[in-house]
Every structure is written in structure tokens, then in C-alpha cells.
Tab-separated table of C-alpha atoms and ligand atoms in Angstrom:
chain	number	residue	atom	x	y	z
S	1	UNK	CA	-17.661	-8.472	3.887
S	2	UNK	CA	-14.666	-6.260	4.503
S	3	UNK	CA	-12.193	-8.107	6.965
S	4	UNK	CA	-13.635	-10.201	9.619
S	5	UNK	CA	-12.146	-10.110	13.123
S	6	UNK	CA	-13.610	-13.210	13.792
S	7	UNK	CA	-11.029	-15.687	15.766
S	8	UNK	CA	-10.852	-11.867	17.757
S	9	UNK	CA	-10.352	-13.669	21.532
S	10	UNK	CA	-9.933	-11.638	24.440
S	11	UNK	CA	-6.393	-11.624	25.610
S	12	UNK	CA	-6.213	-13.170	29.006
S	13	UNK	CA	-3.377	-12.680	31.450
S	14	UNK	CA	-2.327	-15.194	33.437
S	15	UNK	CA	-1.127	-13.155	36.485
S	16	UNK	CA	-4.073	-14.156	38.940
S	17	UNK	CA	-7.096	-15.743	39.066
S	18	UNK	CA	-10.531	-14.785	41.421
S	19	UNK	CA	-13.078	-16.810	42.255
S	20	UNK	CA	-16.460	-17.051	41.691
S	21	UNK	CA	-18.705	-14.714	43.523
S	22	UNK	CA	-15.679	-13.192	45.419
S	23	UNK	CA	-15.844	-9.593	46.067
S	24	UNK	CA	-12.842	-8.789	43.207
S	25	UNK	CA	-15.208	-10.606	40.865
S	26	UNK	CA	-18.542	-8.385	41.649
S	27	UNK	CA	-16.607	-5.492	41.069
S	28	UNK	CA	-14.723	-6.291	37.878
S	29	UNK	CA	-18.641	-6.717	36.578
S	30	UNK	CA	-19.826	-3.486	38.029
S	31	UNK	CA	-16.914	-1.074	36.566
S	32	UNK	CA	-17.149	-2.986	33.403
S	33	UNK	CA	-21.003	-2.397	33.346
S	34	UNK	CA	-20.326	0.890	33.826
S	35	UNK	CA	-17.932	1.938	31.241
S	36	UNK	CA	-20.435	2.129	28.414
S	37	UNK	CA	-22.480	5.060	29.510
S	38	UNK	CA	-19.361	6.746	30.779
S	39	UNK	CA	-17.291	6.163	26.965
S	40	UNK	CA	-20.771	7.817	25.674
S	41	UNK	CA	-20.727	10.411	28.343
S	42	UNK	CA	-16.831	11.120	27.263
S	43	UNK	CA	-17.466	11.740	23.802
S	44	UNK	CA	-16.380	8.206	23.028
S	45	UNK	CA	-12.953	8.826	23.454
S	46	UNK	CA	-11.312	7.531	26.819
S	47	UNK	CA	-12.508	6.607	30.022
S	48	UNK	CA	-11.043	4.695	32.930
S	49	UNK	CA	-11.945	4.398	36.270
S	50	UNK	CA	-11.618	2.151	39.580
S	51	UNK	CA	-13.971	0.653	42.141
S	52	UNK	CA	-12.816	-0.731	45.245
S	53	UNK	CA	-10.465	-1.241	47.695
S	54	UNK	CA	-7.318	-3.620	47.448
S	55	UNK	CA	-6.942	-6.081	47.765
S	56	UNK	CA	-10.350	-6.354	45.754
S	57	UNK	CA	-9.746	-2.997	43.608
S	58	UNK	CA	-10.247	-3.295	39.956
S	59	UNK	CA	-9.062	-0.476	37.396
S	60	UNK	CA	-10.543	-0.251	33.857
S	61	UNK	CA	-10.550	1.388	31.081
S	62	UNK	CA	-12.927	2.095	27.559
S	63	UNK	CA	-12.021	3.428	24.370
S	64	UNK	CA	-13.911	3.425	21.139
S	65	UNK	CA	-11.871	4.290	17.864
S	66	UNK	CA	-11.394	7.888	16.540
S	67	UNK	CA	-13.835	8.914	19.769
S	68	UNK	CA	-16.957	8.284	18.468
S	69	UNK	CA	-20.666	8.637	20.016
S	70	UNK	CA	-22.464	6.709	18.140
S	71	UNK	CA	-24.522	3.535	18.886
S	72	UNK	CA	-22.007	1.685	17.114
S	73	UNK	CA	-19.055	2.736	20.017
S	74	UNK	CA	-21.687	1.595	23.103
S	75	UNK	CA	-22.237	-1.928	21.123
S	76	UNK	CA	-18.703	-2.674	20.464
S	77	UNK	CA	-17.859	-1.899	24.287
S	78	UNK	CA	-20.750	-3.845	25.527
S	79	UNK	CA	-20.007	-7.346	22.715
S	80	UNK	CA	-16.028	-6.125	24.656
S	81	UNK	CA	-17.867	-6.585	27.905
S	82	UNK	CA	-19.568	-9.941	27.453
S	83	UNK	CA	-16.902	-11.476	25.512
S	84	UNK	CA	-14.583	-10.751	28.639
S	85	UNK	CA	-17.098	-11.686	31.217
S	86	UNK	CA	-17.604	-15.357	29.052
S	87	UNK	CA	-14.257	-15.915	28.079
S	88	UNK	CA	-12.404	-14.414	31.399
S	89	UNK	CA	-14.553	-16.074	34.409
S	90	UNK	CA	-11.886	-15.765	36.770
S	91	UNK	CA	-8.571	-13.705	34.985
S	92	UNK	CA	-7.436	-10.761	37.253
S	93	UNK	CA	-7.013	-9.239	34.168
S	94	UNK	CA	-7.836	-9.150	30.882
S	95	UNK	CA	-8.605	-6.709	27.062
S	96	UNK	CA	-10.985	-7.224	24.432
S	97	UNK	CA	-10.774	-5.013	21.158
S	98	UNK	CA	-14.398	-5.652	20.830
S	99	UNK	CA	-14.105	-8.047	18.127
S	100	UNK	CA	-13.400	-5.848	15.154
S	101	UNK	CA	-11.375	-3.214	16.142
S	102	UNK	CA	-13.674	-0.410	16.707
S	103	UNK	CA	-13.146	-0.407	20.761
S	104	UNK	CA	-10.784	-1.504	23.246
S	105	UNK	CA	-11.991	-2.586	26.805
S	106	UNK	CA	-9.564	-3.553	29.712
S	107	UNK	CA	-9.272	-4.478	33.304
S	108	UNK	CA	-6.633	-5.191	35.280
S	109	UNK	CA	-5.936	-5.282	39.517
S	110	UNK	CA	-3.387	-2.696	38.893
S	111	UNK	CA	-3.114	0.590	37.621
S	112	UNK	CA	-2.009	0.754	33.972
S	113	UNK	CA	-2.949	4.606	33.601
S	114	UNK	CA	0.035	6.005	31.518
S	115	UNK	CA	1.892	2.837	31.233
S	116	UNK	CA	3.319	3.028	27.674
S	117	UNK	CA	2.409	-1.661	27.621
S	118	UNK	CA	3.771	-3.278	24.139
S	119	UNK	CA	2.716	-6.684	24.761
S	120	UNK	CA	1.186	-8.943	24.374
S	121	UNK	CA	1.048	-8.265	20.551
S	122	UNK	CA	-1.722	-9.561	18.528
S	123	UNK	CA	-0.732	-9.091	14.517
S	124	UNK	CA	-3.297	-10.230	11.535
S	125	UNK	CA	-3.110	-9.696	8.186
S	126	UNK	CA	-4.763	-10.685	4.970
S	127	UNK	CA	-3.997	-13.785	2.606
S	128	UNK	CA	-3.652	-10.914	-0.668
S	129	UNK	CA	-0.124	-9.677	-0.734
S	130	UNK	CA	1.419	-6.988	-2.872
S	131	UNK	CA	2.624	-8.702	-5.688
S	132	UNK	CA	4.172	-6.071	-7.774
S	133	UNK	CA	5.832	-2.938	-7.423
S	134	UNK	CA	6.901	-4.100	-4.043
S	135	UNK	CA	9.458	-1.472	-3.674
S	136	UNK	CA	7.117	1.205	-4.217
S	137	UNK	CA	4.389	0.113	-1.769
S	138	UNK	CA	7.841	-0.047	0.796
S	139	UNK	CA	8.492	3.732	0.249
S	140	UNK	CA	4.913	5.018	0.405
S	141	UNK	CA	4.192	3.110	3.260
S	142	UNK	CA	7.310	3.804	5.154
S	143	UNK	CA	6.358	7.647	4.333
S	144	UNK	CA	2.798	6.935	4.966
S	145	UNK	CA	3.404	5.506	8.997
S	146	UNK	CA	5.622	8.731	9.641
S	147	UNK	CA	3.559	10.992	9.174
S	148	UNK	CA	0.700	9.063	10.858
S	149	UNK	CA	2.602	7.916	13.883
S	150	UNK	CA	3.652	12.060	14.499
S	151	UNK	CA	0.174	12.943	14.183
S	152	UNK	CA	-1.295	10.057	16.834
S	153	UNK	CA	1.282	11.209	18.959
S	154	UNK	CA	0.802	14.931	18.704
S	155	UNK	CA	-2.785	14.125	20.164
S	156	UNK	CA	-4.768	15.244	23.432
S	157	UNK	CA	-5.233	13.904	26.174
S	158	UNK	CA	-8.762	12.362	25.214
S	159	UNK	CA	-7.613	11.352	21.801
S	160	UNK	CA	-4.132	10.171	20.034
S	161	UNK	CA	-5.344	9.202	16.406
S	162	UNK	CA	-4.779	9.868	12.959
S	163	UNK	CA	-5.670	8.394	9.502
S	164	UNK	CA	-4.047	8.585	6.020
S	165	UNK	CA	-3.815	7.197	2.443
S	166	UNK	CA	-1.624	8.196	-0.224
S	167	UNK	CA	-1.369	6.926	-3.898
S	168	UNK	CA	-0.084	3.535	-4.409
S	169	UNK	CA	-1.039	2.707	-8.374
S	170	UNK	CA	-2.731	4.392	-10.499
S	171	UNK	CA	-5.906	2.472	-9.436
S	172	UNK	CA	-5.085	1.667	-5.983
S	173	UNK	CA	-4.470	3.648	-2.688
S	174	UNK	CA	-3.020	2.615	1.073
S	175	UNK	CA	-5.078	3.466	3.777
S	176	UNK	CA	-3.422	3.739	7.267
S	177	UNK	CA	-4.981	4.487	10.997
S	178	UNK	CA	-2.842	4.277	14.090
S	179	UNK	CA	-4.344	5.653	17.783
S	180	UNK	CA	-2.412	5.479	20.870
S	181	UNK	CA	-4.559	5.080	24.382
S	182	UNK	CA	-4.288	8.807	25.061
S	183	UNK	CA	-3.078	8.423	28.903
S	184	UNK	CA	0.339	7.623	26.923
S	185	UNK	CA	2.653	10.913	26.809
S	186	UNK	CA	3.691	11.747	23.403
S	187	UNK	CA	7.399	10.089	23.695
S	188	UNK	CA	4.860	6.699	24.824
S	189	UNK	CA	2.888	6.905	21.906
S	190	UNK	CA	5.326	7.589	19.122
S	191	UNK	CA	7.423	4.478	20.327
S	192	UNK	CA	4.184	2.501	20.601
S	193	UNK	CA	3.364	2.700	17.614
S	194	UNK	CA	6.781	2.676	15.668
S	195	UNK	CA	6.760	-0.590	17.510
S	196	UNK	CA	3.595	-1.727	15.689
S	197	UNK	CA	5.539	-0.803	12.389
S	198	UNK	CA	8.359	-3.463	13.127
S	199	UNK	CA	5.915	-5.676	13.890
S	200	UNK	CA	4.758	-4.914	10.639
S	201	UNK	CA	8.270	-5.874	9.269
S	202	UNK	CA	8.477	-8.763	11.141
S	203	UNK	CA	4.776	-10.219	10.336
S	204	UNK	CA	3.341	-8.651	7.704
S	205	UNK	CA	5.912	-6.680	5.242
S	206	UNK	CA	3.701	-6.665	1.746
S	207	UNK	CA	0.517	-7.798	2.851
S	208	UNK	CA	-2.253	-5.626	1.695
S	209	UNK	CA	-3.842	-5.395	4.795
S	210	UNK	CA	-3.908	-6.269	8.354
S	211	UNK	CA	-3.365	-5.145	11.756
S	212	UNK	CA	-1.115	-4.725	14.863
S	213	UNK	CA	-2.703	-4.609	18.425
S	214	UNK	CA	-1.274	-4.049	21.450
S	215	UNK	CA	-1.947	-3.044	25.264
S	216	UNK	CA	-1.338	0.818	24.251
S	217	UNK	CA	-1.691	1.117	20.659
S	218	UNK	CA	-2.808	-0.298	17.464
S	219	UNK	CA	-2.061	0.163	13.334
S	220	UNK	CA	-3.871	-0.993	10.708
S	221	UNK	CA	-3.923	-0.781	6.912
S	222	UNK	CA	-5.427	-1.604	3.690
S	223	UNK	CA	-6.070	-1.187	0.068
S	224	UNK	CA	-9.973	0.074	0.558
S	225	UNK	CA	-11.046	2.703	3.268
S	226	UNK	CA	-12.263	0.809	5.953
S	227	UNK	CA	-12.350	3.444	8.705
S	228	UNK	CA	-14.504	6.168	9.054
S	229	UNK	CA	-14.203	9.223	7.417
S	230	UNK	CA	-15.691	11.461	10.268
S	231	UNK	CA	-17.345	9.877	13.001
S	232	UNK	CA	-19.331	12.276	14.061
S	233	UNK	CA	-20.265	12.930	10.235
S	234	UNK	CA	-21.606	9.403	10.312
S	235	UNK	CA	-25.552	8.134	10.263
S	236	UNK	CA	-25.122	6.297	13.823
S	237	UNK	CA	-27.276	3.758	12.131
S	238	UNK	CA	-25.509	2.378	9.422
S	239	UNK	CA	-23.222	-0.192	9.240
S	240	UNK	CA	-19.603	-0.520	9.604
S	241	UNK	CA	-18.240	0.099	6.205
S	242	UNK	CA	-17.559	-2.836	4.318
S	243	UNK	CA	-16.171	-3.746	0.586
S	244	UNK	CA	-17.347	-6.899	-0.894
S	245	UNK	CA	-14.629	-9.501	-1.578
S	246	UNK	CA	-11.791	-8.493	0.973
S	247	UNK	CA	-10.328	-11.977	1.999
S	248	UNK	CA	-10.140	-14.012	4.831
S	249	UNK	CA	-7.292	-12.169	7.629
S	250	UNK	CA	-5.631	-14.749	9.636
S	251	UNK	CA	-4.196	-13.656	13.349
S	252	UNK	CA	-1.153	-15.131	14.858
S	253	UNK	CA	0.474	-13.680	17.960
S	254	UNK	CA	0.574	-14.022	21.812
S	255	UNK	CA	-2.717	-14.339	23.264
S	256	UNK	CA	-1.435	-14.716	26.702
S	257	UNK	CA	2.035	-14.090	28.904
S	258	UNK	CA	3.385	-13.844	31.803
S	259	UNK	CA	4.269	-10.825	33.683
L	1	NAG	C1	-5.581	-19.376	36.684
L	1	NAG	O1	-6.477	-20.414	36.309
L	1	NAG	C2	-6.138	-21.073	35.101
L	1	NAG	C3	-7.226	-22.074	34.792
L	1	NAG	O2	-8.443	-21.406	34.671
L	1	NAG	C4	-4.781	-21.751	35.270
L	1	NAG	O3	-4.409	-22.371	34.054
L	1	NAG	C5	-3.750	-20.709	35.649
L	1	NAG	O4	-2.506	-21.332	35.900
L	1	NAG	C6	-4.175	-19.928	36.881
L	1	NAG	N1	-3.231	-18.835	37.063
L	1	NAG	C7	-2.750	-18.470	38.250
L	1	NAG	C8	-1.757	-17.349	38.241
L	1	NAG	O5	-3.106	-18.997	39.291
L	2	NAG	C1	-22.624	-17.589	43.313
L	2	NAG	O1	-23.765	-16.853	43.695
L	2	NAG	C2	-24.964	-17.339	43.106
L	2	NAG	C3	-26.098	-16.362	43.470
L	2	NAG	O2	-25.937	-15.877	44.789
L	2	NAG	C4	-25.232	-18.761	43.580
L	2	NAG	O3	-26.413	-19.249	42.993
L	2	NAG	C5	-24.054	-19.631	43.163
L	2	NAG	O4	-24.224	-20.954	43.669
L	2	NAG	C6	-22.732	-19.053	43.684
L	2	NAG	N1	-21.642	-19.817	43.109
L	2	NAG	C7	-20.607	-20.243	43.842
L	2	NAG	C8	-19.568	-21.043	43.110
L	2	NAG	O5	-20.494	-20.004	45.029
L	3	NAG	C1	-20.199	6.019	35.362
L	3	NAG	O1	-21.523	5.639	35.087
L	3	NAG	C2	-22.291	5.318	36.222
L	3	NAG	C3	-23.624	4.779	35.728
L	3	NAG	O2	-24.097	5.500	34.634
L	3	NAG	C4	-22.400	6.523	37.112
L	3	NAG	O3	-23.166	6.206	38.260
L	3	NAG	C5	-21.011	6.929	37.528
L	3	NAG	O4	-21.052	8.099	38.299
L	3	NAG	C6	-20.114	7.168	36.338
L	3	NAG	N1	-18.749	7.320	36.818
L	3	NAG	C7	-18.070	8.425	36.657
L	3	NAG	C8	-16.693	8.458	37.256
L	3	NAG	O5	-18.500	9.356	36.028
L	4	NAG	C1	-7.697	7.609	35.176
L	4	NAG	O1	-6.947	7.023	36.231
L	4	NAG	C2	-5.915	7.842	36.717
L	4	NAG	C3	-5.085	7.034	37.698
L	4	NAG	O2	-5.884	6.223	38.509
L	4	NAG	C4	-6.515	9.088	37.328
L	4	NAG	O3	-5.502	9.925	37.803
L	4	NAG	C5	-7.311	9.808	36.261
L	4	NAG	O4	-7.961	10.904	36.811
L	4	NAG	C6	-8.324	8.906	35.618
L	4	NAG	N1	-8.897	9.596	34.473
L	4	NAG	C7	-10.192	9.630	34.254
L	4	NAG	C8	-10.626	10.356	33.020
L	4	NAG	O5	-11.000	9.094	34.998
L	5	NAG	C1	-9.005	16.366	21.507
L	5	NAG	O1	-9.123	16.383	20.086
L	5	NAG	C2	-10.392	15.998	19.607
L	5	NAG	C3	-10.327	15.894	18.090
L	5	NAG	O2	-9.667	16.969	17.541
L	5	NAG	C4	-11.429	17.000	20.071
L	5	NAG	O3	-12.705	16.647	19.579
L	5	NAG	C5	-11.424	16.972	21.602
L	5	NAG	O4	-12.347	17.914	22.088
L	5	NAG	C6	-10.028	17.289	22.139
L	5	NAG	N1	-10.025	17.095	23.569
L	5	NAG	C7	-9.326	17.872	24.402
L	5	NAG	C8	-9.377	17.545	25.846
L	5	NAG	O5	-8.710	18.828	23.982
L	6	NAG	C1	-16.309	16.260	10.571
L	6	NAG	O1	-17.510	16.799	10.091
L	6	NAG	C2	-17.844	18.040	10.679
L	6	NAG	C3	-19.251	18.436	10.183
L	6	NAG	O2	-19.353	18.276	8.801
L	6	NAG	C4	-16.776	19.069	10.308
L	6	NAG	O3	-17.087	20.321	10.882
L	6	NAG	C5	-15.433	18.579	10.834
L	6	NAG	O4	-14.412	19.462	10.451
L	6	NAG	C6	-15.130	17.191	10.305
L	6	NAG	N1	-13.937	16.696	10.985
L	6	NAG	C7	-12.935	16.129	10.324
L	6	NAG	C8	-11.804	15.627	11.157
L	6	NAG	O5	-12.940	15.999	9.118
């Protein structure tokens, strides 16, 4: 198996709770319900939406990675869905990244359309660390992430992403994707995601793979290529890439502030 997402939790807010069967609660399940077919309907790139009004409004949101139509986006939004609607019973707000990082699902009781949000910051990264050439790996990383974060950022509105390896060894490449939630403005997204790469610093520096989530934007990285090459190049019915023998990733971070 390639790297498992499995301690993957929702991240739960703690800036209200409903209660069961209230009104706020019956709509958080009906615009969450709805987002798959509307994600689809969107090419798989971006939707959000609201339902409601306040004090029982809810505003959502659905993203699959690289915009993507296949199968594979409207399962990872709906595992988003029902991981949120076990784990969450009664959070005014909460985000799911679907488990392995192919989708991102949110809702909140406030609008967070365009607001550039840097935490709470979930980093993981695999046990295998980059034993030699350190320095090298640095430089072609550190050149790797700028050219990545301008491209996210020079994005559309429906989709801020961009992928990249370059040559690490002679028998071994780094493989980079960053993507921005594409409400964010280009100044948003570039300082998203150079956030992500001193979080990077702070968590992760030589690890040979792992990744940085947050509210607005996400990085990851490895030694293998474990995104797709073109999504809508892709048989919608095969698997998730995977390489054999990646090892375990362990997450620390924040699963839950305070506003
Ligand atoms: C919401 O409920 C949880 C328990 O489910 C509690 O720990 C938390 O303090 C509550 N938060 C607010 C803001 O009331
Ligand atoms: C919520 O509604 C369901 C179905 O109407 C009912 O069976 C259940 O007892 C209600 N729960 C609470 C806590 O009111
Ligand atoms: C979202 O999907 C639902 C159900 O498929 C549909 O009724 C609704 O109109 C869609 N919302 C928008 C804003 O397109
Ligand atoms: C998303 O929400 C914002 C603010 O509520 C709204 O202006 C915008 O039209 C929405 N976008 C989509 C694609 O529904
Ligand atoms: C944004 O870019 C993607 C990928 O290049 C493209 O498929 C999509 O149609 C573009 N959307 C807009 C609104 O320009
Ligand atoms: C994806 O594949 C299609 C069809 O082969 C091709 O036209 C398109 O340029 C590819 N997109 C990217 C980003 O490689």
C-alpha cells in the first residue's frame, strides 16, 4: 500500500454545538447530501453553497483534488460526508479531507468563501527520512515548491493546482502537488501554501514523504508518484495508485482550536 491516511479524523471546531434534530442540524445534512452531485456537476473542481436562514444557515463547500469527475471524486466526498456526519453529531462546524487526501469537504455557520484560513494545521509524514545527500534534496526541493506554489497560485477560479518532480539521485525523483481552494485570490494562495512549506521546516525537513493540510490549502510530497498523472486521462475504475512497501505516515498536529 502506498501511504495510508488512516488515523485521517475530521477536524472539529469547537465554536458551537447544535442539537439533535434542530433545524441547523437538518440542514447541515441536506447541503452536505447535496454536494456530491453538484462537485460532479462542476467538473470536480469546487463547489460551495448555503441553505438556510440564520440563525440556522449552514455554508459548505466540496472539492476533489486536481478537479476530477471520476467515481473516485463522488466516493471520497461521500466517505467526507459520513465521516463528518459520525464523528461531528453536533459541531457547528467542521472538514474532512476524505480520508486520503483526494477531497476536501467543509461546513461551517459562517461564510468562509475567500477567506485565505491557515489553521488548524494537520502535518504527517513518513517514518523513511533522507539519509544522504541531505543538502541536495534541500536545494531541489526548495526549487521544486517555487515553482509549484507560483503555478497553484496562478490558477482559475475553479482550480489552483499544480504538480512536479525533478531529479533527486540518479535512481530517485521528488514528487510535489500543492492546490489552493480556488475562492483564495492569488496573493491568498501563494502565502497559503508557502505557509505549508514552513510547516514543512518545522515538521518534516528530510522526510521522504508526507503532507501539510490546512483550511485553504494543502502540499504533499514523495519519492514515488502518488498523484495522478491526468485525471481525466484516468480509467474511473481503477484504483488509487499505490507502490508496494511505502511505510507507515504518522500525523501530529491540531485537530481542534478555538476561534
Ligand atoms: C460542544 O460539545 C462538546 C461535547 O460534545 C463540548 O466539549 C464543547 O465544549 C461544546 N462546545 C461549545 C462551544 O459549546
Ligand atoms: C430525532 O428525531 C427522530 C425521528 O423523528 C426521533 O426518533 C428521535 O427520538 C429524535 N431525537 C431527539 C433527541 O429528539
Ligand atoms: C445541487 O444538487 C441538488 C440535488 O442534485 C440540486 O437540487 C441543486 O439544485 C444543486 N444546487 C445547485 C446550486 O446547483
Ligand atoms: C460561493 O459562495 C459565495 C459567497 O456566499 C458566492 O458569492 C458564490 O457565488 C458561491 N459560488 C458558487 C460556485 O456557488
Ligand atoms: C480552470 O483550469 C482548468 C485546468 O486547466 C480547466 O479545465 C477549467 O476549465 C478552467 N476553469 C475556468 C473557469 O477557467
Ligand atoms: C490530459 O489528457 C488529455 C487527453 O489525452 C490531454 O488532451 C490533456 O492535455 C492532458 N492534460 C494534462 C494536464 O496533461
Amino acid at each position: 500500500m502506498g501511504i495510508s491516511f488512516v488515523a485521517a479524523a475530521p477536524i472539529c471546531y469547537d465554536t458551537g454545538n447544535f442539537t439533535t434534530n434542530s433545524t441547523y442540524g437538518k440542514n447541515r445534512d441536506l447541503i452536505l447530501a447535496s454536494l456530491p452531485p453538484n462537485v460532479s456537476a462542476s467538473g470536480g473542481f469546487f463547489f460551495n453553497a448555503s441553505i438556510g436562514q440564520n440563525p440556522h444557515k449552514v455554508y459548505a463547500l466540496g472539492m476533489c483534488i486536481q478537479g476530477d469527475t471520476s467515481d473516485r471524486c463522488s466516493r471520497c466526498l461521500n466517505f467526507a460526508i459520513h465521516d463528518l456526519m459520525a464523528s461531528c453529531p453536533n459541531q457547528k462546524e467542521a472538514l474532512s479531507w476524505g480520508g486520503d487526501l483526494l477531497c476536501l469537504v467543509r461546513y461551517a455557520d459562517r461564510s468562509f468563501y475567500g477567506n485565505l484560513e491557515v489553521e488548524p494545521t494537520e502535518r504527517g509524514y513518513n517514518t523513511l527520512g533522507i539519509t544522504s545527500n541531505l543538502a541536495q534534496f534541500d536545494t531541489i526541493w526548495a526549487s521544486l515548491i517555487d515553482k509549484l506554489v507560483s503555478k497553484a497560485s496562478n490558477g482559475n477560479s475553479s482550480l489552483k493546482y499544480a504538480t512536479g518532480e525533478a531529479d533527486f539521485t540518479v535512481f530517485q525523483r521528488i514528487y510535489a502537488l500543492m492546490q489552493c481552494t480556488p475562492d483564495l485570490s492569488r496573493v491568498q494562495c501563494s502565502s497559503c501554501l508557502w505557509q505549508t512549506a514552513s510547516d514543512y521546516d518545522d515538521c518534516c525537513h528530510g522526510q521522504s514523504g508526507g503532507y501539510v493540510r490546512k483550511p485553504s490549502c494543502y502540499l504533499r510530497w514523495d519519492l514515488y508518484p502518488f498523484y495522478l498523472p491526468n485525471a481525466s486521462n484516468t480509467d474511473p475504475t481503477s484504483p488509487p495508485a499505490s507502490i508496494p512497501g511505502s511505510p507507515p505516515i504518522f500525523t501530529q498536529g491540531k485537530f481542534a482550536f478555538a476561534r
